[in-house]
PDB file of C-alpha atoms in Angstrom:
ATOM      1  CA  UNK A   1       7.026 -63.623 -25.869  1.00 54.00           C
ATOM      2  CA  UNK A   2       7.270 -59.765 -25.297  1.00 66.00           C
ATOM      3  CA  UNK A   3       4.612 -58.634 -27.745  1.00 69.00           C
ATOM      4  CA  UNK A   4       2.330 -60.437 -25.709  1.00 69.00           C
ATOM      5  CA  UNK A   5       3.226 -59.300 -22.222  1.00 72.00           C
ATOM      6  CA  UNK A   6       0.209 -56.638 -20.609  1.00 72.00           C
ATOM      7  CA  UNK A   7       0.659 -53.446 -20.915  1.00 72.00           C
ATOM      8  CA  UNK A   8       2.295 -51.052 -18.046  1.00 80.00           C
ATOM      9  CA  UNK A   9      -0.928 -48.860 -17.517  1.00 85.00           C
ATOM     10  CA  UNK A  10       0.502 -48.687 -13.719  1.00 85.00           C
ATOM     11  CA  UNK A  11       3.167 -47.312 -14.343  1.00 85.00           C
ATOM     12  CA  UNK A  12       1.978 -44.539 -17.477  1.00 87.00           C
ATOM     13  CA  UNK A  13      -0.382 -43.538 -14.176  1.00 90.00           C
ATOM     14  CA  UNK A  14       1.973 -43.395 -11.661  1.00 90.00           C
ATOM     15  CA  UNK A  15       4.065 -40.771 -13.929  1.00 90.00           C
ATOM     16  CA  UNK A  16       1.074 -38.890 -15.560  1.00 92.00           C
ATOM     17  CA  UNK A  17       0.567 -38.360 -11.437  1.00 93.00           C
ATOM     18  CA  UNK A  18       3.968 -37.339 -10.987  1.00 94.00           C
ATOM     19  CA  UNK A  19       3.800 -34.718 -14.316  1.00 93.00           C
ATOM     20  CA  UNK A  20       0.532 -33.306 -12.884  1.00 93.00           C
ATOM     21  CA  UNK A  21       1.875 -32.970  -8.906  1.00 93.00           C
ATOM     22  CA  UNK A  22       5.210 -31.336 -10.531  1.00 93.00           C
ATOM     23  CA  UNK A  23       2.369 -29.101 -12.664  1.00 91.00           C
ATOM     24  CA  UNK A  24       0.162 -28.086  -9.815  1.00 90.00           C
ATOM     25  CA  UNK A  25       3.832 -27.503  -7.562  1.00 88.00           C
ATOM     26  CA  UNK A  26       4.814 -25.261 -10.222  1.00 88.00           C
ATOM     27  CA  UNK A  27       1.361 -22.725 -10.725  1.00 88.00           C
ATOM     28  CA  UNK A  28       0.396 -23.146  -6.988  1.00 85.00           C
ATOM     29  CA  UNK A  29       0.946 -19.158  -5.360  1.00 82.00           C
ATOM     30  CA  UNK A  30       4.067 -18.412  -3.414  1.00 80.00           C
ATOM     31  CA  UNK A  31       2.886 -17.675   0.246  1.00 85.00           C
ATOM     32  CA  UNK A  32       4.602 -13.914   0.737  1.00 86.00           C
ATOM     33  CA  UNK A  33       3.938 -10.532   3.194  1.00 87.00           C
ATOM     34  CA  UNK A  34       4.380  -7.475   2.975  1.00 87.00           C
ATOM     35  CA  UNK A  35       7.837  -6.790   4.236  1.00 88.00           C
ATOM     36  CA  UNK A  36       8.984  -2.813   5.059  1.00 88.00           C
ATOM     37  CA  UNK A  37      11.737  -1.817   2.816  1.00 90.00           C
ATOM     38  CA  UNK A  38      13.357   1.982   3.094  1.00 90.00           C
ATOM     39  CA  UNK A  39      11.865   3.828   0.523  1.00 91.00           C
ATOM     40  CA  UNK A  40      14.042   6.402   0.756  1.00 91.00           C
ATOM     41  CA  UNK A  41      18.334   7.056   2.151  1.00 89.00           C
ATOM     42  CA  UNK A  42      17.591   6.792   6.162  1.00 86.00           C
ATOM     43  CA  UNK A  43      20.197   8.541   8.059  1.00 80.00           C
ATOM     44  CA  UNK A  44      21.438   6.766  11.522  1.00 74.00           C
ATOM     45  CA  UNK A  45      19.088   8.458  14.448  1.00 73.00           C
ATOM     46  CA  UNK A  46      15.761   9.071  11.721  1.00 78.00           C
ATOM     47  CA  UNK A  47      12.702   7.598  12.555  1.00 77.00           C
ATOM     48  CA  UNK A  48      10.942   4.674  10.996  1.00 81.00           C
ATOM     49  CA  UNK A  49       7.767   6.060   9.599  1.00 80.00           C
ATOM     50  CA  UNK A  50       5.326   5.504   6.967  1.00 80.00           C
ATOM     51  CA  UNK A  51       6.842   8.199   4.578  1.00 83.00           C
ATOM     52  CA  UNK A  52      10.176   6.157   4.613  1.00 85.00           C
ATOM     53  CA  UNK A  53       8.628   3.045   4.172  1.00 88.00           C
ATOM     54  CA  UNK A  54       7.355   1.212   1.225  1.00 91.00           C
ATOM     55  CA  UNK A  55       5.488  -2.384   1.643  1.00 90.00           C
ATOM     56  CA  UNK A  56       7.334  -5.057  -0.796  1.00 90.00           C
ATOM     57  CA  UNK A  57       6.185  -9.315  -1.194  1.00 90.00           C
ATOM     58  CA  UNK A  58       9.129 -11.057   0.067  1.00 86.00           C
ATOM     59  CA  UNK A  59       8.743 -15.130   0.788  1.00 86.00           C
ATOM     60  CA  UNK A  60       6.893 -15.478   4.184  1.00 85.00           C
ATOM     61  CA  UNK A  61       9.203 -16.191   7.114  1.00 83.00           C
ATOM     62  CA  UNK A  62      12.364 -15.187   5.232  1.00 85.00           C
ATOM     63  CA  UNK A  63      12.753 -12.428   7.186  1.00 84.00           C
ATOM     64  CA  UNK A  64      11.994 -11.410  10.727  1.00 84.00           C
ATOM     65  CA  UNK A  65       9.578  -8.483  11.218  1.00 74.00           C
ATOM     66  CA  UNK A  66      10.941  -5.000  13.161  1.00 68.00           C
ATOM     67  CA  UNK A  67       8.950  -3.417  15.609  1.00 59.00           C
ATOM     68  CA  UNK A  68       6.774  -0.766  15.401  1.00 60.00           C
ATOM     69  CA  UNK A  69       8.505   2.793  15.789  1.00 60.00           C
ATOM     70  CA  UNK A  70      11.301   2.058  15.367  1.00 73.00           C
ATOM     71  CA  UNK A  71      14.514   4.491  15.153  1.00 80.00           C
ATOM     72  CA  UNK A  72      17.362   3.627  11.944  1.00 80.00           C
ATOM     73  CA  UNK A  73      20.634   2.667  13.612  1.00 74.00           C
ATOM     74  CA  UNK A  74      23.128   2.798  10.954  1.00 75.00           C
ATOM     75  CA  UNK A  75      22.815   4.648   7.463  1.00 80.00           C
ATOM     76  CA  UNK A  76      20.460   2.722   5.365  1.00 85.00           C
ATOM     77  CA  UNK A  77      20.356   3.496   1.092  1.00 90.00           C
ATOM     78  CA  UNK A  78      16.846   3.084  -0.211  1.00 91.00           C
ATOM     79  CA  UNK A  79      15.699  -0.411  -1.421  1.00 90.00           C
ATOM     80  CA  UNK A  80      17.274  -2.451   1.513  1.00 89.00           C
ATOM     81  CA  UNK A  81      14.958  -4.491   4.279  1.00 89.00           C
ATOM     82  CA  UNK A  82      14.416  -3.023   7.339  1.00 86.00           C
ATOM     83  CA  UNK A  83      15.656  -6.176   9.542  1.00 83.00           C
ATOM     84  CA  UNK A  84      16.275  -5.641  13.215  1.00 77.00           C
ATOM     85  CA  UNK A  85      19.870  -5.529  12.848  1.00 73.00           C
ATOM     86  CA  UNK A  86      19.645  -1.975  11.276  1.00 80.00           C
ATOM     87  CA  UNK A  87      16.383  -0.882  13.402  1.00 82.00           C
ATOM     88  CA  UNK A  88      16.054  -0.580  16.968  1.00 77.00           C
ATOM     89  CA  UNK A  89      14.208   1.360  20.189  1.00 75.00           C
ATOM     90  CA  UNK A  90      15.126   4.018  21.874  1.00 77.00           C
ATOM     91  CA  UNK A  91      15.396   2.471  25.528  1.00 77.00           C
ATOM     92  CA  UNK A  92      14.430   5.093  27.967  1.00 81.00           C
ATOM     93  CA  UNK A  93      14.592   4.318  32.095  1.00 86.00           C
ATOM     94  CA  UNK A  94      10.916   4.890  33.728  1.00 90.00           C
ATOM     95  CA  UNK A  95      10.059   8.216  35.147  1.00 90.00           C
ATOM     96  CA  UNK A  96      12.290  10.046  32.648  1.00 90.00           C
ATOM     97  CA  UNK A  97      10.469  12.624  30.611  1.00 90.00           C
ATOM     98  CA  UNK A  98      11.428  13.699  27.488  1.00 87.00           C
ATOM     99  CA  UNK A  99      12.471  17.658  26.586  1.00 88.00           C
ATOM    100  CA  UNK A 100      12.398  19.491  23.324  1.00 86.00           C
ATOM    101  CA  UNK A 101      16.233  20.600  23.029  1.00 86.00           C
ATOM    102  CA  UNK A 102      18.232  21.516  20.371  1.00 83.00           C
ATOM    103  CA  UNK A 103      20.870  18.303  19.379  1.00 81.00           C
ATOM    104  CA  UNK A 104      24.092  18.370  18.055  1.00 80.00           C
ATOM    105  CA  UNK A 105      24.400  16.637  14.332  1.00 71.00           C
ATOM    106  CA  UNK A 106      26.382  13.753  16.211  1.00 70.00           C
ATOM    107  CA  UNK A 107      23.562  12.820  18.244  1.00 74.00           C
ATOM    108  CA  UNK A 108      21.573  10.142  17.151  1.00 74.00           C
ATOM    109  CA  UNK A 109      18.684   8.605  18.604  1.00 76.00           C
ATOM    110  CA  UNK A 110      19.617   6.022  21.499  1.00 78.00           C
ATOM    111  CA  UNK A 111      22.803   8.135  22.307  1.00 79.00           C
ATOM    112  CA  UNK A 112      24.039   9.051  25.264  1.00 84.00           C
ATOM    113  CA  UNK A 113      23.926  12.773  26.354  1.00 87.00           C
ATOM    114  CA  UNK A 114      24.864  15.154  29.026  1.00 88.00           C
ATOM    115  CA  UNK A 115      22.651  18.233  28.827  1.00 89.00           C
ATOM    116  CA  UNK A 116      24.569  21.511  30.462  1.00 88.00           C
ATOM    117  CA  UNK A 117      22.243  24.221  32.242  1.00 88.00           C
ATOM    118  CA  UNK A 118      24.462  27.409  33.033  1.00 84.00           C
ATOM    119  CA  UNK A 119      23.643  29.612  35.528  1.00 77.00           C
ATOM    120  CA  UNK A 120      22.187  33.049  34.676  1.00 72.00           C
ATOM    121  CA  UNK A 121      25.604  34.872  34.569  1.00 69.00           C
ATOM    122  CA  UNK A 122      27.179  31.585  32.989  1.00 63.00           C
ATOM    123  CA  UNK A 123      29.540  31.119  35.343  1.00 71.00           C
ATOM    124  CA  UNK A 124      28.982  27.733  36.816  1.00 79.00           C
ATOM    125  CA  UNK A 125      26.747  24.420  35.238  1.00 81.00           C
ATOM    126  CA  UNK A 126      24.826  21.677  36.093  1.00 86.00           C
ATOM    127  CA  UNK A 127      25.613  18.100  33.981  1.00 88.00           C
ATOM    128  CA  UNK A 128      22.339  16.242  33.724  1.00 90.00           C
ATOM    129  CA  UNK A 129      22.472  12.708  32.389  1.00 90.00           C
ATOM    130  CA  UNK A 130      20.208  12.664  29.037  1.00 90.00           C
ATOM    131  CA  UNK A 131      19.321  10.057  26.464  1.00 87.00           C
ATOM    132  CA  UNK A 132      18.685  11.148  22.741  1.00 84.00           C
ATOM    133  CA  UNK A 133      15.031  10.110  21.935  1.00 81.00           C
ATOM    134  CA  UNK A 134      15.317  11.698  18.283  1.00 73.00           C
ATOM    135  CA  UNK A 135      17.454  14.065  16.604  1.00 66.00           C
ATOM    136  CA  UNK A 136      17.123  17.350  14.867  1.00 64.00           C
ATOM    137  CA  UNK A 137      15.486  17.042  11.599  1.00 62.00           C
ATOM    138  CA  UNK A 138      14.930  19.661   8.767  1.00 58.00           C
ATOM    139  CA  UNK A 139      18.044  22.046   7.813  1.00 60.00           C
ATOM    140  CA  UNK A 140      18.223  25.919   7.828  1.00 59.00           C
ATOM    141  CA  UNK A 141      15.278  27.581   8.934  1.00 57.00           C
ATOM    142  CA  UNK A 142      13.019  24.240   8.596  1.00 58.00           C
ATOM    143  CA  UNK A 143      15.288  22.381  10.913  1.00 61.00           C
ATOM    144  CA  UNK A 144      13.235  21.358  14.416  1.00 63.00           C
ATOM    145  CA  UNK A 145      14.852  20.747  17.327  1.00 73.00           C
ATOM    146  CA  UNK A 146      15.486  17.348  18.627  1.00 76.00           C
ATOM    147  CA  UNK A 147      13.773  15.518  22.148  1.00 82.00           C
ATOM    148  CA  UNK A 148      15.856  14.659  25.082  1.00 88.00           C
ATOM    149  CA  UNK A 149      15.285  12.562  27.897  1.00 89.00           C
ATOM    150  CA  UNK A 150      16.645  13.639  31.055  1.00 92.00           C
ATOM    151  CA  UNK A 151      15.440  12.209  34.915  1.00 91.00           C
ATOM    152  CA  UNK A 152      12.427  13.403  35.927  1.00 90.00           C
ATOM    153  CA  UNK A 153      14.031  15.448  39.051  1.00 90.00           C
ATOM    154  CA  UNK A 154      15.494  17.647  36.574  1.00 88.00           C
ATOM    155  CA  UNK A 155      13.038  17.725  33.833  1.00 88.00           C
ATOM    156  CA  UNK A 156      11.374  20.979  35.222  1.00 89.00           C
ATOM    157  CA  UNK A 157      15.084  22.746  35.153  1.00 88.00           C
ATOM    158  CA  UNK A 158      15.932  21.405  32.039  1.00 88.00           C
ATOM    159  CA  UNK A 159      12.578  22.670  30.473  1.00 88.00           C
ATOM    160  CA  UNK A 160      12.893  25.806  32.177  1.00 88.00           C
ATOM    161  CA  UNK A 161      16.337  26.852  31.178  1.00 86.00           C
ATOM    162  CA  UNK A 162      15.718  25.592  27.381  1.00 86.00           C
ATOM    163  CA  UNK A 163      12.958  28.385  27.898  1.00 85.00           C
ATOM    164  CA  UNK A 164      15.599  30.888  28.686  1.00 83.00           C
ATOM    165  CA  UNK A 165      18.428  29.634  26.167  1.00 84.00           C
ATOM    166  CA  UNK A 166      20.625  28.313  29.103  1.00 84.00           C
ATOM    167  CA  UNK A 167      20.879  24.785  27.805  1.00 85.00           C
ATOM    168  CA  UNK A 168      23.679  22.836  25.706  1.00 83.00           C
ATOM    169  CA  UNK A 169      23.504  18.938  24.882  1.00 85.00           C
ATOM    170  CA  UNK A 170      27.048  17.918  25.076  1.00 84.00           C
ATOM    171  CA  UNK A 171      28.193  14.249  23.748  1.00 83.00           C
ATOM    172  CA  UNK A 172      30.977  12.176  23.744  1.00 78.00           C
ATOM    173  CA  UNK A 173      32.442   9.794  26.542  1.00 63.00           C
ATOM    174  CA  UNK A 174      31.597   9.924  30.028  1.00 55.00           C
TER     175      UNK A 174
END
């Protein structure tokens, strides 16, 4: 007879188990760090900093983290995740030294450069191989100029014809 068989206490455990795993699944903390997000419209060649930076909680290991210093390689709007697709270095050889020069707009950071000394009548110029370590930043009267890295056998003539206005960064193709 049914209404005499035991009752199923095994199995009104096994599922009050099941109800209170699925509970304690659904309140346990999501594991998440702090993941750097542009706080602000990065232009390609700006510097990754901490004014341009907010922190945001994103799920831990969704997203790889960029490195330190980094420079913006493409234009970024504000609110998107600073991955290393859209971040990079600035790669320069050893024994290069870097020069405060003025950069075109153009020139972003990472580019390739030639920097142009003229001689003092401006007759005749000397191409020196240069890589753009960061751009010019600032507009009108605030605007700073930019660093260049040129080899260091003619980092003292770059330096010293930037002190006499005899220097032009040129880009484009080799």
């Amino acid at each position: 007879m049914y209404w005499l068989a035991p009752p199923p206490i095994a199995r009104h455990a096994v599922a009050a188990l099941i109800l209170l795993a699925a509970l304690a699944w659904d309140l346990w903390p999501e594991a998440t760090e702090a993941y750097p997000v542009a706080a602000v419209d990065l232009a390609a060649g700006d510097t990754v900093d901490e004014a341009a930076v907010r922190h945001e909680p994103l799920p831990r290991g969704l997203l790889p983290q960029p490195a330190r210093g980094s420079v913006v390689l493409v234009a970024v709007p504000a609110g998107t995740p600073l991955v290393p697709g859209l971040v990079g270095e600035v790669v320069v050889p050893d024994g290069w030294w870097t020069v405060s020069v003025d950069v075109p707009d153009g020139a972003v950071a990472g580019s390739d450069v030639r920097v142009a000394i003229t001689s003092v009548g401006g007759a005749e110029a000397v191409l020196v191989p240069g890589i753009v370590v960061s751009g010019p930043t600032g507009t009108g009267l605030d605007r700073s100029p930019g660093g260049v890295a040129v080899p260091e056998g003619h980092a003292a003539a770059v330096a010293a014809a930037v002190g006499s206005g005899r220097v032009t960064v040129l880009t484009g193709t080799p």
